[in-house]
Amino acid sequence: MSTSTQDSATAEDFSSGFRKLNAKHDSGPPPERVKGAVSEIYNGVASWSTQGDFWNWGLHDDEVLREIRSLIPGFDDHGTDGFSEQLYFQALRRIPIPLSDYAGKKVLEVGCGLGEGLNFVSRVVDASQVVGLDLSQAATDRANARLSRGERLRFVQGDAEDLPFADGEFDVVLNVESSHNYPDLGGFLNEAARVLKPGGYLSHIDLFIDQSHELLTRIKREDGPLEWLEDVDVTERVRAAIRKRLAPGSFYRRNFSAKKLSVKTRIMMGRGGSHLAGADFVGHRDALDRVLEATRIRPRRAQQSYHSYRHHIARKKP
Ligand SMILES: C[S@@+](CC[C@H](N)C(=O)[O-])C[C@H]1O[C@@H](n2cnc3c(N)ncnc32)[C@H](O)[C@@H]1O
């Protein structure tokens, strides 16, 4: 991710049928190098992931937990600590569509990882089509092999900044803890808006460093294709989940130590798995950052730490 931003101040671009956002990163490593490294890392993580694994830090909120349990009793009693599902439920529950009103609707998740989040989503809402897209071929292959259900739930490999879908295909686009990896956040938001139907919703939930927060703030001020409805700081709720996951003897730690990881992977991730992306939220360095910097793919950031985790809801303008 680039560390600095500027207004590209170009003319409004109507080439794909709607006004594009102009805010762009102005420097940083070549985007293709970042994407190559990110997909290699997640292909590697997919090879040692086990069934039921999510790739996010989760969220802890008593009200969210109560709501999920009322829909799926005992959902967190078997093979999960439930925090990642709570993060997905937060992403869904704030969209101004009642959970019972998804019949006939199409939902896309960009950056779906192993597809566990979308699998959970497809149990909560009765959408007619649910599609997950991810840069990692290994992740989407695995998601298709384990979770796909024909048209109702399927996964495709692709790039968030160049979505392989037609204009106006989706009612809802979800983006969960993924966009901090994209070299061009504005490019992704243009694409999300393009594939949404007019009046469709984007639910975006992610970690921010100062620079990425400034960039999004600037994008939100532009007269772009999205109307920004909600910006909720969920930092403390995410920190609560991370702390519980990093606590000695937690479900997360027990699962991580049970995995058969190579020595290299263990060193990269930190012995207990506490150095995964976002761990610096509670005082640990981020492994993905360290790898990108050690391999000189990304320059060292002036301000390293993620400081907030925010949830945004936007609507595609008519
Ligand atoms: C932290 S994981 C989150 C995965 C999933 N949303 C979850 O919560 O379990 C970030 C995901 O974003 C994906 N990703 C990163 N850059 C991407 C891009 N340019 N296009 C699509 N997916 C991307 C990664 O491959 C990875 O699966």
Short mmCIF file of C-alpha atoms and ligand atoms in Angstrom, two decimals:
data_model
loop_
_atom_site.label_atom_id
_atom_site.label_comp_id
_atom_site.label_asym_id
_atom_site.label_seq_id
_atom_site.Cartn_x
_atom_site.Cartn_y
_atom_site.Cartn_z
CA MET A 1 0.00 0.00 0.00
CA SER A 2 1.28 3.41 -0.92
CA THR A 3 2.12 5.76 1.89
CA SER A 4 1.24 9.03 0.28
CA THR A 5 -1.61 10.35 -1.75
CA GLN A 6 -2.51 13.22 -4.01
CA ASP A 7 -5.41 14.45 -6.05
CA SER A 8 -4.78 13.37 -9.60
CA ALA A 9 -7.01 16.35 -10.57
CA THR A 10 -7.94 14.77 -13.87
CA ALA A 11 -11.19 15.52 -15.66
CA GLU A 12 -14.15 13.46 -14.53
CA ASP A 13 -14.01 10.15 -16.28
CA PHE A 14 -17.29 8.91 -17.71
CA SER A 15 -15.68 6.24 -19.87
CA SER A 16 -17.38 3.32 -18.15
CA GLY A 17 -20.76 4.98 -17.83
CA PHE A 18 -20.44 6.73 -14.49
CA ARG A 19 -18.24 9.33 -12.93
CA LYS A 20 -15.12 7.74 -11.50
CA LEU A 21 -13.33 8.67 -8.32
CA ASN A 22 -10.14 10.58 -8.91
CA ALA A 23 -8.22 10.17 -5.67
CA LYS A 24 -5.20 7.94 -6.27
CA HIS A 25 -2.00 6.91 -4.60
CA ASP A 26 0.87 8.81 -6.21
CA SER A 27 3.80 6.60 -5.30
CA GLY A 28 4.75 3.23 -3.97
CA PRO A 29 5.89 -0.02 -5.48
CA PRO A 30 4.49 -1.17 -8.82
CA PRO A 31 0.94 -2.45 -8.15
CA GLU A 32 1.59 -5.73 -9.96
CA ARG A 33 4.50 -6.52 -7.63
CA VAL A 34 2.33 -5.92 -4.57
CA LYS A 35 -0.48 -8.06 -5.99
CA GLY A 36 1.98 -10.83 -6.96
CA ALA A 37 3.39 -10.90 -3.43
CA VAL A 38 -0.05 -10.74 -1.78
CA SER A 39 -1.42 -13.60 -3.88
CA GLU A 40 1.70 -15.70 -3.23
CA ILE A 41 1.38 -15.14 0.50
CA TYR A 42 -2.32 -16.04 0.55
CA ASN A 43 -1.74 -19.05 -1.75
CA GLY A 44 0.77 -20.22 0.87
CA VAL A 45 -1.61 -19.56 3.76
CA ALA A 46 -4.36 -21.47 1.89
CA SER A 47 -2.09 -24.52 1.73
CA TRP A 48 -1.95 -24.83 5.53
CA SER A 49 -5.40 -23.53 6.38
CA THR A 50 -7.90 -25.99 7.77
CA GLN A 51 -11.64 -26.27 7.33
CA GLY A 52 -13.52 -23.44 8.97
CA ASP A 53 -10.59 -20.98 8.86
CA PHE A 54 -11.31 -17.32 8.35
CA TRP A 55 -8.59 -14.81 7.60
CA ASN A 56 -9.78 -11.90 9.69
CA TRP A 57 -9.37 -10.76 13.27
CA GLY A 58 -13.05 -10.87 14.06
CA LEU A 59 -15.17 -8.65 16.25
CA HIS A 60 -16.65 -9.10 19.69
CA ASP A 61 -19.99 -7.52 20.52
CA ASP A 62 -22.58 -9.01 22.90
CA GLU A 63 -25.52 -7.67 20.90
CA VAL A 64 -24.16 -9.05 17.61
CA LEU A 65 -23.52 -12.40 19.30
CA ARG A 66 -27.08 -12.49 20.65
CA GLU A 67 -28.53 -11.68 17.22
CA ILE A 68 -26.54 -14.45 15.50
CA ARG A 69 -27.45 -16.99 18.18
CA SER A 70 -31.11 -16.18 17.70
CA LEU A 71 -30.77 -16.98 13.98
CA ILE A 72 -28.36 -19.93 14.26
CA PRO A 73 -28.55 -21.39 17.78
CA GLY A 74 -25.18 -22.76 18.94
CA PHE A 75 -23.33 -21.41 15.89
CA ASP A 76 -20.18 -20.91 17.99
CA ASP A 77 -20.35 -24.19 19.91
CA HIS A 78 -18.48 -26.28 17.35
CA GLY A 79 -15.17 -25.63 15.62
CA THR A 80 -15.19 -21.83 15.86
CA ASP A 81 -14.79 -19.10 18.45
CA GLY A 82 -17.41 -17.09 16.53
CA PHE A 83 -15.48 -13.79 16.30
CA SER A 84 -15.02 -13.88 12.51
CA GLU A 85 -18.70 -14.66 12.03
CA GLN A 86 -19.51 -11.65 14.25
CA LEU A 87 -17.41 -9.45 11.94
CA TYR A 88 -19.36 -10.67 8.91
CA PHE A 89 -22.64 -10.26 10.73
CA GLN A 90 -21.71 -6.66 11.57
CA ALA A 91 -20.98 -6.09 7.86
CA LEU A 92 -24.45 -7.43 6.97
CA ARG A 93 -26.68 -6.08 9.73
CA ARG A 94 -25.91 -2.42 9.05
CA ILE A 95 -26.91 -2.64 5.36
CA PRO A 96 -30.36 -1.04 5.06
CA ILE A 97 -31.91 -4.25 3.69
CA PRO A 98 -33.74 -6.43 6.26
CA LEU A 99 -32.01 -9.79 6.63
CA SER A 100 -35.31 -11.45 5.71
CA ASP A 101 -35.50 -9.52 2.43
CA TYR A 102 -32.69 -11.02 0.37
CA ALA A 103 -34.78 -13.39 -1.77
CA GLY A 104 -33.91 -12.77 -5.43
CA LYS A 105 -30.87 -10.65 -4.52
CA LYS A 106 -27.26 -11.09 -5.65
CA VAL A 107 -24.39 -10.62 -3.21
CA LEU A 108 -20.68 -10.31 -4.06
CA GLU A 109 -17.76 -10.42 -1.64
CA VAL A 110 -14.51 -8.98 -2.95
CA GLY A 111 -11.49 -10.48 -1.15
CA CYS A 112 -13.40 -13.50 0.16
CA GLY A 113 -10.37 -15.57 1.21
CA LEU A 114 -11.34 -19.19 1.81
CA GLY A 115 -15.04 -18.35 1.46
CA GLU A 116 -16.01 -19.17 5.04
CA GLY A 117 -17.45 -15.70 5.58
CA LEU A 118 -19.68 -15.95 2.53
CA ASN A 119 -20.71 -19.44 3.53
CA PHE A 120 -21.85 -17.95 6.83
CA VAL A 121 -23.58 -15.07 5.01
CA SER A 122 -25.46 -17.56 2.83
CA ARG A 123 -26.82 -19.20 6.00
CA VAL A 124 -28.03 -15.88 7.38
CA VAL A 125 -29.68 -14.40 4.28
CA ASP A 126 -31.60 -16.18 1.54
CA ALA A 127 -29.91 -14.48 -1.44
CA SER A 128 -30.43 -16.19 -4.79
CA GLN A 129 -26.78 -15.85 -5.79
CA VAL A 130 -23.73 -15.35 -3.62
CA VAL A 131 -20.36 -14.91 -5.33
CA GLY A 132 -16.91 -14.63 -3.77
CA LEU A 133 -13.88 -13.21 -5.56
CA ASP A 134 -10.27 -13.35 -4.41
CA LEU A 135 -6.83 -12.69 -5.85
CA SER A 136 -5.58 -16.02 -4.49
CA GLN A 137 -6.23 -18.89 -6.89
CA ALA A 138 -5.53 -21.43 -4.14
CA ALA A 139 -8.11 -19.80 -1.86
CA THR A 140 -10.88 -19.72 -4.48
CA ASP A 141 -10.08 -23.28 -5.69
CA ARG A 142 -10.37 -24.47 -2.14
CA ALA A 143 -13.54 -22.49 -1.49
CA ASN A 144 -15.16 -23.97 -4.60
CA ALA A 145 -14.09 -27.49 -3.68
CA ARG A 146 -15.36 -27.29 -0.11
CA LEU A 147 -18.23 -24.81 -0.06
CA SER A 148 -19.74 -24.08 -3.49
CA ARG A 149 -23.41 -24.82 -4.09
CA GLY A 150 -23.93 -24.21 -7.81
CA GLU A 151 -25.24 -20.72 -8.58
CA ARG A 152 -26.21 -20.12 -4.97
CA LEU A 153 -22.62 -19.95 -3.76
CA ARG A 154 -19.55 -19.90 -5.99
CA PHE A 155 -16.05 -18.46 -6.04
CA VAL A 156 -13.91 -16.90 -8.75
CA GLN A 157 -10.29 -15.78 -8.90
CA GLY A 158 -9.87 -12.12 -9.82
CA ASP A 159 -8.62 -8.67 -8.91
CA ALA A 160 -10.60 -6.20 -6.80
CA GLU A 161 -9.43 -3.39 -9.08
CA ASP A 162 -10.67 -5.10 -12.25
CA LEU A 163 -13.80 -7.06 -11.40
CA PRO A 164 -14.86 -9.68 -13.99
CA PHE A 165 -18.57 -8.79 -13.72
CA ALA A 166 -21.03 -6.77 -15.77
CA ASP A 167 -22.21 -3.30 -14.77
CA GLY A 168 -25.07 -3.35 -12.26
CA GLU A 169 -24.96 -7.09 -11.53
CA PHE A 170 -25.14 -7.02 -7.73
CA ASP A 171 -27.47 -5.73 -5.02
CA VAL A 172 -24.80 -5.87 -2.32
CA VAL A 173 -20.99 -5.84 -2.38
CA LEU A 174 -19.17 -6.87 0.80
CA ASN A 175 -15.52 -6.16 1.51
CA VAL A 176 -14.15 -7.55 4.76
CA GLU A 177 -10.59 -6.86 5.98
CA SER A 178 -9.19 -6.98 2.46
CA SER A 179 -8.89 -3.50 0.91
CA HIS A 180 -5.78 -2.57 2.99
CA ASN A 181 -3.95 -4.87 0.53
CA TYR A 182 -5.04 -3.03 -2.62
CA PRO A 183 -2.58 -0.64 -4.26
CA ASP A 184 -5.48 1.50 -5.55
CA LEU A 185 -8.37 1.84 -3.09
CA GLY A 186 -10.12 4.37 -5.36
CA GLY A 187 -9.87 1.92 -8.27
CA PHE A 188 -11.53 -0.77 -6.19
CA LEU A 189 -14.33 1.57 -5.08
CA ASN A 190 -14.97 2.52 -8.71
CA GLU A 191 -15.23 -1.14 -9.59
CA ALA A 192 -17.51 -1.92 -6.62
CA ALA A 193 -19.78 0.95 -7.70
CA ARG A 194 -19.75 -0.20 -11.33
CA VAL A 195 -20.93 -3.76 -10.52
CA LEU A 196 -23.61 -2.52 -8.09
CA LYS A 197 -27.16 -1.86 -9.26
CA PRO A 198 -28.26 1.75 -8.77
CA GLY A 199 -29.41 1.87 -5.15
CA GLY A 200 -27.27 -1.19 -4.28
CA TYR A 201 -25.06 -1.19 -1.17
CA LEU A 202 -21.36 -1.51 -0.44
CA SER A 203 -20.46 -2.69 3.08
CA HIS A 204 -16.75 -2.07 3.64
CA ILE A 205 -15.00 -3.02 6.86
CA ASP A 206 -11.24 -2.75 7.28
CA LEU A 207 -8.13 -1.68 9.14
CA PHE A 208 -6.68 1.77 8.57
CA ILE A 209 -3.33 3.46 8.94
CA ASP A 210 -3.30 7.29 8.87
CA GLN A 211 -2.60 7.48 5.15
CA SER A 212 -5.29 5.06 4.05
CA HIS A 213 -7.81 6.77 6.32
CA GLU A 214 -6.92 10.16 4.83
CA LEU A 215 -7.27 8.72 1.32
CA LEU A 216 -10.73 7.29 2.03
CA THR A 217 -11.82 10.52 3.70
CA ARG A 218 -10.81 12.41 0.56
CA ILE A 219 -12.54 9.89 -1.72
CA LYS A 220 -15.73 10.23 0.32
CA ARG A 221 -15.71 13.99 -0.25
CA GLU A 222 -15.54 13.59 -4.02
CA ASP A 223 -18.64 13.63 -6.14
CA GLY A 224 -18.20 9.96 -7.05
CA PRO A 225 -20.58 7.14 -7.85
CA LEU A 226 -21.19 6.25 -4.19
CA GLU A 227 -23.20 8.03 -1.51
CA TRP A 228 -21.56 7.41 1.87
CA LEU A 229 -24.21 6.61 4.47
CA GLU A 230 -22.39 5.38 7.53
CA ASP A 231 -18.91 5.42 9.08
CA VAL A 232 -18.71 3.50 12.36
CA ASP A 233 -15.50 3.11 14.34
CA VAL A 234 -15.49 -0.55 15.46
CA THR A 235 -11.88 -0.46 16.69
CA GLU A 236 -12.60 -1.41 20.30
CA ARG A 237 -14.90 -4.26 19.28
CA VAL A 238 -12.20 -5.66 16.98
CA ARG A 239 -9.51 -5.18 19.64
CA ALA A 240 -11.69 -7.13 22.08
CA ALA A 241 -11.77 -10.09 19.66
CA ILE A 242 -8.01 -9.90 18.96
CA ARG A 243 -7.20 -9.87 22.68
CA LYS A 244 -9.40 -12.91 23.27
CA ARG A 245 -7.77 -14.69 20.33
CA LEU A 246 -4.24 -13.95 21.49
CA ALA A 247 -4.95 -14.98 25.10
CA PRO A 248 -3.07 -18.10 26.24
CA GLY A 249 -5.01 -21.30 25.58
CA SER A 250 -7.55 -19.63 23.29
CA PHE A 251 -9.33 -21.58 20.53
CA TYR A 252 -7.27 -19.54 18.02
CA ARG A 253 -3.91 -20.38 19.63
CA ARG A 254 -4.77 -24.06 20.06
CA ASN A 255 -5.76 -24.31 16.40
CA PHE A 256 -2.70 -22.44 15.19
CA SER A 257 -0.30 -24.66 17.12
CA ALA A 258 -2.05 -27.79 15.82
CA LYS A 259 -1.24 -26.85 12.22
CA LYS A 260 1.71 -28.46 10.54
CA LEU A 261 3.57 -25.33 9.48
CA SER A 262 7.04 -25.13 8.00
CA VAL A 263 9.73 -23.58 10.17
CA LYS A 264 9.86 -20.65 7.74
CA THR A 265 6.14 -20.03 8.12
CA ARG A 266 6.34 -20.23 11.90
CA ILE A 267 9.17 -17.74 12.01
CA MET A 268 7.37 -15.41 9.60
CA MET A 269 4.13 -15.51 11.53
CA GLY A 270 5.59 -15.47 15.01
CA ARG A 271 5.48 -18.60 17.14
CA GLY A 272 1.94 -18.32 18.37
CA GLY A 273 0.50 -16.77 15.23
CA SER A 274 0.25 -13.44 16.96
CA HIS A 275 1.99 -11.50 14.21
CA LEU A 276 -0.63 -11.85 11.54
CA ALA A 277 -1.92 -8.70 9.84
CA GLY A 278 -3.65 -6.46 12.32
CA ALA A 279 -1.96 -7.83 15.42
CA ASP A 280 -0.15 -4.52 15.87
CA PHE A 281 -3.56 -3.31 16.86
CA VAL A 282 -2.82 -4.80 20.24
CA GLY A 283 0.91 -4.18 20.21
CA HIS A 284 2.28 -6.77 17.76
CA ARG A 285 3.98 -6.07 14.41
CA ASP A 286 2.15 -7.06 11.23
CA ALA A 287 3.67 -10.05 9.42
CA LEU A 288 2.51 -9.10 5.93
CA ASP A 289 4.08 -5.65 6.33
CA ARG A 290 7.33 -7.16 7.55
CA VAL A 291 7.51 -9.53 4.58
CA LEU A 292 6.70 -6.81 2.01
CA GLU A 293 9.32 -4.55 3.57
CA ALA A 294 11.98 -7.25 4.03
CA THR A 295 11.65 -8.20 0.37
CA ARG A 296 11.79 -4.48 -0.53
CA ILE A 297 8.47 -4.73 -2.32
CA ARG A 298 7.13 -1.94 -0.16
CA PRO A 299 9.17 0.84 1.44
CA ARG A 300 9.13 1.08 5.22
CA ARG A 301 6.18 3.18 6.33
CA ALA A 302 6.74 6.33 8.29
CA GLN A 303 3.75 5.44 10.43
CA GLN A 304 3.51 1.70 10.72
CA SER A 305 0.63 0.81 12.92
CA TYR A 306 -2.96 0.24 12.07
CA HIS A 307 -4.79 2.57 14.40
CA SER A 308 -8.44 2.00 13.59
CA TYR A 309 -10.90 -0.43 12.20
CA ARG A 310 -13.90 1.13 10.54
CA HIS A 311 -17.14 0.06 8.97
CA HIS A 312 -18.52 2.08 6.06
CA ILE A 313 -21.81 1.67 4.25
CA ALA A 314 -22.27 3.34 0.86
CA ARG A 315 -25.08 3.34 -1.67
CA LYS A 316 -24.63 3.41 -5.44
CA LYS A 317 -26.17 6.64 -6.68
CA PRO A 318 -29.13 6.24 -9.07
C1 LIG B 1 -7.19 -10.70 5.53
S1 LIG B 1 -7.80 -11.65 4.19
C2 LIG B 1 -9.56 -11.58 4.42
C3 LIG B 1 -10.29 -12.72 3.75
C4 LIG B 1 -11.79 -12.82 4.08
N1 LIG B 1 -12.48 -11.60 3.74
C5 LIG B 1 -11.98 -13.13 5.55
O1 LIG B 1 -12.36 -12.21 6.29
O2 LIG B 1 -11.73 -14.26 5.96
C6 LIG B 1 -7.53 -10.56 2.78
C7 LIG B 1 -7.95 -11.18 1.47
O3 LIG B 1 -7.91 -10.19 0.44
C8 LIG B 1 -7.43 -10.82 -0.73
N2 LIG B 1 -6.90 -9.82 -1.65
C9 LIG B 1 -5.81 -9.04 -1.49
N3 LIG B 1 -5.63 -8.24 -2.55
C10 LIG B 1 -6.65 -8.52 -3.42
C11 LIG B 1 -7.03 -8.01 -4.69
N4 LIG B 1 -6.31 -7.06 -5.32
N5 LIG B 1 -8.14 -8.52 -5.27
C12 LIG B 1 -8.88 -9.48 -4.65
N6 LIG B 1 -8.57 -10.00 -3.45
C13 LIG B 1 -7.46 -9.52 -2.83
C14 LIG B 1 -6.35 -11.77 -0.22
O4 LIG B 1 -6.01 -12.75 -1.18
C15 LIG B 1 -7.02 -12.32 1.02
O5 LIG B 1 -7.78 -13.47 0.74
#
